[in-house]
Amino acid sequence: MDEQIKQIAERLRGLRDAMELTTDEMAGDCGISKEEYERAESGEHDISVSMLQQIARHYGIALDALMFGEEPKMSTYFVTRAGKGVSVERTKVYKYQALAAGFRDRKADPFIVTVEPGERPMHYNTHDGQEFNMVLEGRLLLSVGGKELTLNPGDSIYFNSKLPHGMKALDGKTVRFLAIIL
């Protein structure tokens, strides 16, 4: 995980340097606090997918370029075979497997997200747009805008992702869910 976070941070620094922006300008342009942006660029802290998506959308680059260091190439279709999506482990708790990494100019970003169990506080994200989650296995505690919901396998939710949202695996078991970030 630490190496992947450092690589993403390096790509963020490279993007900012290439555009000749300060950390203040980069953070301000993307609606992120300077402190949060600097933590991400340091490579010492978790970097949320939603933050990377904000930056990618603002500057018109592919999310994959920031997350994986690769530009998507396909424009007709892109197949991701079972268990083969490009993945990034953001923390010991969350692992994201991209399902459309090779398709350029996507309107949505689909992932299989794996949440590991553990007794840790829930981490909250906010980002522009909307999000769809469908639980594939395990039980998920999802907090959206202060409302806590328990989702079981087959349950789904569509929500305004500007609301603070976070998740936690229940019953001491790993949870897997489909997340589509729009």
PDB file of N, CA and C in Angstrom, residues 54-124:
ATOM      1  N   GLN A  54     -11.642  14.435  -8.500  1.00  0.00           N
ATOM      2  CA  GLN A  54     -11.834  15.889  -8.591  1.00  0.00           C
ATOM      3  C   GLN A  54     -10.708  16.527  -9.385  1.00  0.00           C
ATOM      4  N   ILE A  55      -9.488  16.146  -9.081  1.00  0.00           N
ATOM      5  CA  ILE A  55      -8.323  16.713  -9.760  1.00  0.00           C
ATOM      6  C   ILE A  55      -8.340  16.324 -11.236  1.00  0.00           C
ATOM      7  N   ALA A  56      -8.588  15.040 -11.505  1.00  0.00           N
ATOM      8  CA  ALA A  56      -8.610  14.560 -12.893  1.00  0.00           C
ATOM      9  C   ALA A  56      -9.683  15.290 -13.701  1.00  0.00           C
ATOM     10  N   ARG A  57     -10.870  15.423 -13.143  1.00  0.00           N
ATOM     11  CA  ARG A  57     -11.957  16.100 -13.867  1.00  0.00           C
ATOM     12  C   ARG A  57     -11.633  17.566 -14.094  1.00  0.00           C
ATOM     13  N   HIS A  58     -11.092  18.223 -13.081  1.00  0.00           N
ATOM     14  CA  HIS A  58     -10.809  19.653 -13.209  1.00  0.00           C
ATOM     15  C   HIS A  58      -9.789  19.925 -14.321  1.00  0.00           C
ATOM     16  N   TYR A  59      -8.765  19.085 -14.404  1.00  0.00           N
ATOM     17  CA  TYR A  59      -7.702  19.323 -15.383  1.00  0.00           C
ATOM     18  C   TYR A  59      -7.875  18.522 -16.671  1.00  0.00           C
ATOM     19  N   GLY A  60      -8.998  17.786 -16.779  1.00  0.00           N
ATOM     20  CA  GLY A  60      -9.291  17.079 -18.018  1.00  0.00           C
ATOM     21  C   GLY A  60      -8.343  15.939 -18.333  1.00  0.00           C
ATOM     22  N   ILE A  61      -7.908  15.237 -17.279  1.00  0.00           N
ATOM     23  CA  ILE A  61      -7.039  14.077 -17.498  1.00  0.00           C
ATOM     24  C   ILE A  61      -7.755  12.824 -16.998  1.00  0.00           C
ATOM     25  N   ALA A  62      -7.266  11.688 -17.400  1.00  0.00           N
ATOM     26  CA  ALA A  62      -7.883  10.423 -16.997  1.00  0.00           C
ATOM     27  C   ALA A  62      -7.552  10.115 -15.538  1.00  0.00           C
ATOM     28  N   LEU A  63      -8.554   9.682 -14.790  1.00  0.00           N
ATOM     29  CA  LEU A  63      -8.343   9.250 -13.408  1.00  0.00           C
ATOM     30  C   LEU A  63      -7.263   8.170 -13.360  1.00  0.00           C
ATOM     31  N   ASP A  64      -7.253   7.292 -14.357  1.00  0.00           N
ATOM     32  CA  ASP A  64      -6.273   6.204 -14.417  1.00  0.00           C
ATOM     33  C   ASP A  64      -4.838   6.726 -14.442  1.00  0.00           C
ATOM     34  N   ALA A  65      -4.636   7.873 -15.087  1.00  0.00           N
ATOM     35  CA  ALA A  65      -3.288   8.435 -15.164  1.00  0.00           C
ATOM     36  C   ALA A  65      -2.774   8.754 -13.762  1.00  0.00           C
ATOM     37  N   LEU A  66      -3.643   9.270 -12.899  1.00  0.00           N
ATOM     38  CA  LEU A  66      -3.223   9.571 -11.524  1.00  0.00           C
ATOM     39  C   LEU A  66      -3.131   8.309 -10.674  1.00  0.00           C
ATOM     40  N   MET A  67      -4.128   7.424 -10.796  1.00  0.00           N
ATOM     41  CA  MET A  67      -4.158   6.241  -9.938  1.00  0.00           C
ATOM     42  C   MET A  67      -3.126   5.194 -10.337  1.00  0.00           C
ATOM     43  N   PHE A  68      -2.992   4.950 -11.641  1.00  0.00           N
ATOM     44  CA  PHE A  68      -2.186   3.819 -12.094  1.00  0.00           C
ATOM     45  C   PHE A  68      -1.013   4.206 -12.984  1.00  0.00           C
ATOM     46  N   GLY A  69      -0.928   5.471 -13.396  1.00  0.00           N
ATOM     47  CA  GLY A  69       0.162   5.910 -14.247  1.00  0.00           C
ATOM     48  C   GLY A  69       0.002   5.484 -15.697  1.00  0.00           C
ATOM     49  N   GLU A  70      -1.223   5.154 -16.087  1.00  0.00           N
ATOM     50  CA  GLU A  70      -1.474   4.720 -17.467  1.00  0.00           C
ATOM     51  C   GLU A  70      -2.640   5.498 -18.044  1.00  0.00           C
ATOM     52  N   GLU A  71      -2.538   5.835 -19.317  1.00  0.00           N
ATOM     53  CA  GLU A  71      -3.630   6.491 -20.021  1.00  0.00           C
ATOM     54  C   GLU A  71      -4.541   5.436 -20.634  1.00  0.00           C
ATOM     55  N   PRO A  72      -5.850   5.567 -20.482  1.00  0.00           N
ATOM     56  CA  PRO A  72      -6.760   4.630 -21.138  1.00  0.00           C
ATOM     57  C   PRO A  72      -6.692   4.804 -22.653  1.00  0.00           C
ATOM     58  N   LYS A  73      -6.884   3.706 -23.385  1.00  0.00           N
ATOM     59  CA  LYS A  73      -6.723   3.743 -24.825  1.00  0.00           C
ATOM     60  C   LYS A  73      -7.970   3.363 -25.605  1.00  0.00           C
ATOM     61  N   MET A  74      -8.870   2.609 -25.004  1.00  0.00           N
ATOM     62  CA  MET A  74     -10.028   2.086 -25.725  1.00  0.00           C
ATOM     63  C   MET A  74     -11.169   3.098 -25.755  1.00  0.00           C
ATOM     64  N   SER A  75     -11.890   3.122 -26.876  1.00  0.00           N
ATOM     65  CA  SER A  75     -13.031   4.035 -26.963  1.00  0.00           C
ATOM     66  C   SER A  75     -14.308   3.328 -27.421  1.00  0.00           C
ATOM     67  N   THR A  76     -14.230   2.076 -27.833  1.00  0.00           N
ATOM     68  CA  THR A  76     -15.413   1.339 -28.250  1.00  0.00           C
ATOM     69  C   THR A  76     -15.924   0.477 -27.111  1.00  0.00           C
ATOM     70  N   TYR A  77     -15.042  -0.328 -26.504  1.00  0.00           N
ATOM     71  CA  TYR A  77     -15.382  -1.124 -25.334  1.00  0.00           C
ATOM     72  C   TYR A  77     -14.101  -1.522 -24.630  1.00  0.00           C
ATOM     73  N   PHE A  78     -14.250  -1.934 -23.395  1.00  0.00           N
ATOM     74  CA  PHE A  78     -13.107  -2.405 -22.604  1.00  0.00           C
ATOM     75  C   PHE A  78     -13.596  -3.520 -21.701  1.00  0.00           C
ATOM     76  N   VAL A  79     -12.979  -4.678 -21.796  1.00  0.00           N
ATOM     77  CA  VAL A  79     -13.365  -5.838 -20.991  1.00  0.00           C
ATOM     78  C   VAL A  79     -12.406  -5.980 -19.817  1.00  0.00           C
ATOM     79  N   THR A  80     -12.959  -6.177 -18.638  1.00  0.00           N
ATOM     80  CA  THR A  80     -12.157  -6.498 -17.462  1.00  0.00           C
ATOM     81  C   THR A  80     -12.567  -7.899 -17.034  1.00  0.00           C
ATOM     82  N   ARG A  81     -11.650  -8.832 -17.142  1.00  0.00           N
ATOM     83  CA  ARG A  81     -11.932 -10.214 -16.751  1.00  0.00           C
ATOM     84  C   ARG A  81     -11.987 -10.325 -15.232  1.00  0.00           C
ATOM     85  N   ALA A  82     -12.723 -11.303 -14.742  1.00  0.00           N
ATOM     86  CA  ALA A  82     -12.902 -11.512 -13.304  1.00  0.00           C
ATOM     87  C   ALA A  82     -11.563 -11.514 -12.578  1.00  0.00           C
ATOM     88  N   GLY A  83     -11.449 -10.671 -11.570  1.00  0.00           N
ATOM     89  CA  GLY A  83     -10.252 -10.599 -10.747  1.00  0.00           C
ATOM     90  C   GLY A  83      -9.054  -9.936 -11.404  1.00  0.00           C
ATOM     91  N   LYS A  84      -9.220  -9.355 -12.591  1.00  0.00           N
ATOM     92  CA  LYS A  84      -8.083  -8.816 -13.340  1.00  0.00           C
ATOM     93  C   LYS A  84      -8.027  -7.296 -13.412  1.00  0.00           C
ATOM     94  N   GLY A  85      -8.977  -6.584 -12.823  1.00  0.00           N
ATOM     95  CA  GLY A  85      -8.945  -5.127 -12.892  1.00  0.00           C
ATOM     96  C   GLY A  85      -7.714  -4.563 -12.207  1.00  0.00           C
ATOM     97  N   VAL A  86      -7.221  -3.447 -12.712  1.00  0.00           N
ATOM     98  CA  VAL A  86      -6.084  -2.762 -12.109  1.00  0.00           C
ATOM     99  C   VAL A  86      -6.509  -2.339 -10.714  1.00  0.00           C
ATOM    100  N   SER A  87      -5.668  -2.609  -9.718  1.00  0.00           N
ATOM    101  CA  SER A  87      -6.096  -2.277  -8.360  1.00  0.00           C
ATOM    102  C   SER A  87      -5.092  -1.412  -7.633  1.00  0.00           C
ATOM    103  N   VAL A  88      -5.630  -0.693  -6.674  1.00  0.00           N
ATOM    104  CA  VAL A  88      -4.803   0.115  -5.786  1.00  0.00           C
ATOM    105  C   VAL A  88      -5.351  -0.073  -4.384  1.00  0.00           C
ATOM    106  N   GLU A  89      -4.443  -0.334  -3.467  1.00  0.00           N
ATOM    107  CA  GLU A  89      -4.805  -0.488  -2.066  1.00  0.00           C
ATOM    108  C   GLU A  89      -4.504   0.836  -1.396  1.00  0.00           C
ATOM    109  N   ARG A  90      -5.556   1.614  -1.127  1.00  0.00           N
ATOM    110  CA  ARG A  90      -5.366   2.953  -0.570  1.00  0.00           C
ATOM    111  C   ARG A  90      -4.920   2.910   0.876  1.00  0.00           C
ATOM    112  N   THR A  91      -5.464   2.022   1.629  1.00  0.00           N
ATOM    113  CA  THR A  91      -5.090   1.868   3.027  1.00  0.00           C
ATOM    114  C   THR A  91      -5.160   0.378   3.319  1.00  0.00           C
ATOM    115  N   LYS A  92      -4.876   0.001   4.540  1.00  0.00           N
ATOM    116  CA  LYS A  92      -5.030  -1.397   4.925  1.00  0.00           C
ATOM    117  C   LYS A  92      -6.504  -1.799   4.917  1.00  0.00           C
ATOM    118  N   VAL A  93      -7.396  -0.807   4.905  1.00  0.00           N
ATOM    119  CA  VAL A  93      -8.828  -1.058   4.991  1.00  0.00           C
ATOM    120  C   VAL A  93      -9.485  -1.165   3.612  1.00  0.00           C
ATOM    121  N   TYR A  94      -9.124  -0.277   2.668  1.00  0.00           N
ATOM    122  CA  TYR A  94      -9.799  -0.214   1.376  1.00  0.00           C
ATOM    123  C   TYR A  94      -8.886  -0.630   0.219  1.00  0.00           C
ATOM    124  N   LYS A  95      -9.440  -1.435  -0.669  1.00  0.00           N
ATOM    125  CA  LYS A  95      -8.746  -1.779  -1.909  1.00  0.00           C
ATOM    126  C   LYS A  95      -9.717  -1.517  -3.053  1.00  0.00           C
ATOM    127  N   TYR A  96      -9.290  -0.781  -4.063  1.00  0.00           N
ATOM    128  CA  TYR A  96     -10.108  -0.448  -5.218  1.00  0.00           C
ATOM    129  C   TYR A  96      -9.592  -1.211  -6.439  1.00  0.00           C
ATOM    130  N   GLN A  97     -10.482  -1.920  -7.117  1.00  0.00           N
ATOM    131  CA  GLN A  97     -10.160  -2.610  -8.360  1.00  0.00           C
ATOM    132  C   GLN A  97     -10.931  -1.904  -9.467  1.00  0.00           C
ATOM    133  N   ALA A  98     -10.218  -1.212 -10.358  1.00  0.00           N
ATOM    134  CA  ALA A  98     -10.854  -0.465 -11.442  1.00  0.00           C
ATOM    135  C   ALA A  98     -11.403  -1.428 -12.483  1.00  0.00           C
ATOM    136  N   LEU A  99     -12.624  -1.184 -12.906  1.00  0.00           N
ATOM    137  CA  LEU A  99     -13.278  -2.072 -13.868  1.00  0.00           C
ATOM    138  C   LEU A  99     -13.314  -1.503 -15.287  1.00  0.00           C
ATOM    139  N   ALA A 100     -12.916  -0.253 -15.455  1.00  0.00           N
ATOM    140  CA  ALA A 100     -12.939   0.343 -16.795  1.00  0.00           C
ATOM    141  C   ALA A 100     -11.682   1.159 -17.058  1.00  0.00           C
ATOM    142  N   ALA A 101     -10.565   0.742 -16.475  1.00  0.00           N
ATOM    143  CA  ALA A 101      -9.330   1.525 -16.528  1.00  0.00           C
ATOM    144  C   ALA A 101      -8.854   1.804 -17.954  1.00  0.00           C
ATOM    145  N   GLY A 102      -9.135   0.925 -18.891  1.00  0.00           N
ATOM    146  CA  GLY A 102      -8.639   1.114 -20.247  1.00  0.00           C
ATOM    147  C   GLY A 102      -9.557   1.889 -21.162  1.00  0.00           C
ATOM    148  N   PHE A 103     -10.723   2.328 -20.674  1.00  0.00           N
ATOM    149  CA  PHE A 103     -11.680   3.040 -21.520  1.00  0.00           C
ATOM    150  C   PHE A 103     -11.509   4.539 -21.327  1.00  0.00           C
ATOM    151  N   ARG A 104     -11.251   5.247 -22.400  1.00  0.00           N
ATOM    152  CA  ARG A 104     -11.010   6.690 -22.259  1.00  0.00           C
ATOM    153  C   ARG A 104     -12.311   7.477 -22.327  1.00  0.00           C
ATOM    154  N   ASP A 105     -12.262   8.671 -21.754  1.00  0.00           N
ATOM    155  CA  ASP A 105     -13.398   9.600 -21.725  1.00  0.00           C
ATOM    156  C   ASP A 105     -14.637   9.000 -21.067  1.00  0.00           C
ATOM    157  N   ARG A 106     -14.416   8.237 -19.988  1.00  0.00           N
ATOM    158  CA  ARG A 106     -15.541   7.637 -19.254  1.00  0.00           C
ATOM    159  C   ARG A 106     -16.425   8.706 -18.642  1.00  0.00           C
ATOM    160  N   LYS A 107     -17.692   8.396 -18.507  1.00  0.00           N
ATOM    161  CA  LYS A 107     -18.648   9.265 -17.813  1.00  0.00           C
ATOM    162  C   LYS A 107     -18.804   8.840 -16.360  1.00  0.00           C
ATOM    163  N   ALA A 108     -18.344   7.625 -16.033  1.00  0.00           N
ATOM    164  CA  ALA A 108     -18.432   7.089 -14.676  1.00  0.00           C
ATOM    165  C   ALA A 108     -17.190   6.238 -14.408  1.00  0.00           C
ATOM    166  N   ASP A 109     -16.885   6.038 -13.141  1.00  0.00           N
ATOM    167  CA  ASP A 109     -15.740   5.224 -12.736  1.00  0.00           C
ATOM    168  C   ASP A 109     -16.227   4.063 -11.888  1.00  0.00           C
ATOM    169  N   PRO A 110     -16.308   2.851 -12.481  1.00  0.00           N
ATOM    170  CA  PRO A 110     -16.748   1.680 -11.708  1.00  0.00           C
ATOM    171  C   PRO A 110     -15.565   0.961 -11.046  1.00  0.00           C
ATOM    172  N   PHE A 111     -15.783   0.530  -9.811  1.00  0.00           N
ATOM    173  CA  PHE A 111     -14.761  -0.179  -9.042  1.00  0.00           C
ATOM    174  C   PHE A 111     -15.409  -1.340  -8.291  1.00  0.00           C
ATOM    175  N   ILE A 112     -14.620  -2.372  -8.006  1.00  0.00           N
ATOM    176  CA  ILE A 112     -14.967  -3.320  -6.961  1.00  0.00           C
ATOM    177  C   ILE A 112     -14.145  -2.861  -5.764  1.00  0.00           C
ATOM    178  N   VAL A 113     -14.826  -2.546  -4.678  1.00  0.00           N
ATOM    179  CA  VAL A 113     -14.150  -2.065  -3.472  1.00  0.00           C
ATOM    180  C   VAL A 113     -14.190  -3.175  -2.433  1.00  0.00           C
ATOM    181  N   THR A 114     -13.035  -3.444  -1.842  1.00  0.00           N
ATOM    182  CA  THR A 114     -12.929  -4.421  -0.758  1.00  0.00           C
ATOM    183  C   THR A 114     -12.642  -3.655   0.526  1.00  0.00           C
ATOM    184  N   VAL A 115     -13.470  -3.882   1.529  1.00  0.00           N
ATOM    185  CA  VAL A 115     -13.293  -3.227   2.825  1.00  0.00           C
ATOM    186  C   VAL A 115     -12.969  -4.316   3.838  1.00  0.00           C
ATOM    187  N   GLU A 116     -11.822  -4.188   4.474  1.00  0.00           N
ATOM    188  CA  GLU A 116     -11.399  -5.167   5.477  1.00  0.00           C
ATOM    189  C   GLU A 116     -11.996  -4.801   6.832  1.00  0.00           C
ATOM    190  N   PRO A 117     -12.300  -5.803   7.629  1.00  0.00           N
ATOM    191  CA  PRO A 117     -12.867  -5.529   8.958  1.00  0.00           C
ATOM    192  C   PRO A 117     -11.812  -4.957   9.894  1.00  0.00           C
ATOM    193  N   GLY A 118     -12.256  -4.333  10.941  1.00  0.00           N
ATOM    194  CA  GLY A 118     -11.332  -3.809  11.942  1.00  0.00           C
ATOM    195  C   GLY A 118     -12.018  -2.778  12.815  1.00  0.00           C
ATOM    196  N   GLU A 119     -11.469  -2.588  13.967  1.00  0.00           N
ATOM    197  CA  GLU A 119     -11.995  -1.601  14.915  1.00  0.00           C
ATOM    198  C   GLU A 119     -11.252  -0.294  14.728  1.00  0.00           C
ATOM    199  N   ARG A 120     -11.700   0.480  13.773  1.00  0.00           N
ATOM    200  CA  ARG A 120     -11.097   1.789  13.517  1.00  0.00           C
ATOM    201  C   ARG A 120     -12.231   2.759  13.217  1.00  0.00           C
ATOM    202  N   PRO A 121     -11.982   4.032  13.438  1.00  0.00           N
ATOM    203  CA  PRO A 121     -13.049   4.999  13.163  1.00  0.00           C
ATOM    204  C   PRO A 121     -13.357   5.047  11.660  1.00  0.00           C
ATOM    205  N   MET A 122     -14.595   5.359  11.342  1.00  0.00           N
ATOM    206  CA  MET A 122     -15.023   5.471   9.958  1.00  0.00           C
ATOM    207  C   MET A 122     -14.367   6.702   9.343  1.00  0.00           C
ATOM    208  N   HIS A 123     -13.848   6.550   8.126  1.00  0.00           N
ATOM    209  CA  HIS A 123     -13.247   7.659   7.389  1.00  0.00           C
ATOM    210  C   HIS A 123     -14.295   8.203   6.411  1.00  0.00           C
ATOM    211  N   TYR A 124     -14.505   9.506   6.419  1.00  0.00           N
ATOM    212  CA  TYR A 124     -15.537  10.117   5.587  1.00  0.00           C
ATOM    213  C   TYR A 124     -14.940  10.818   4.375  1.00  0.00           C
TER     214      TYR A 124
END
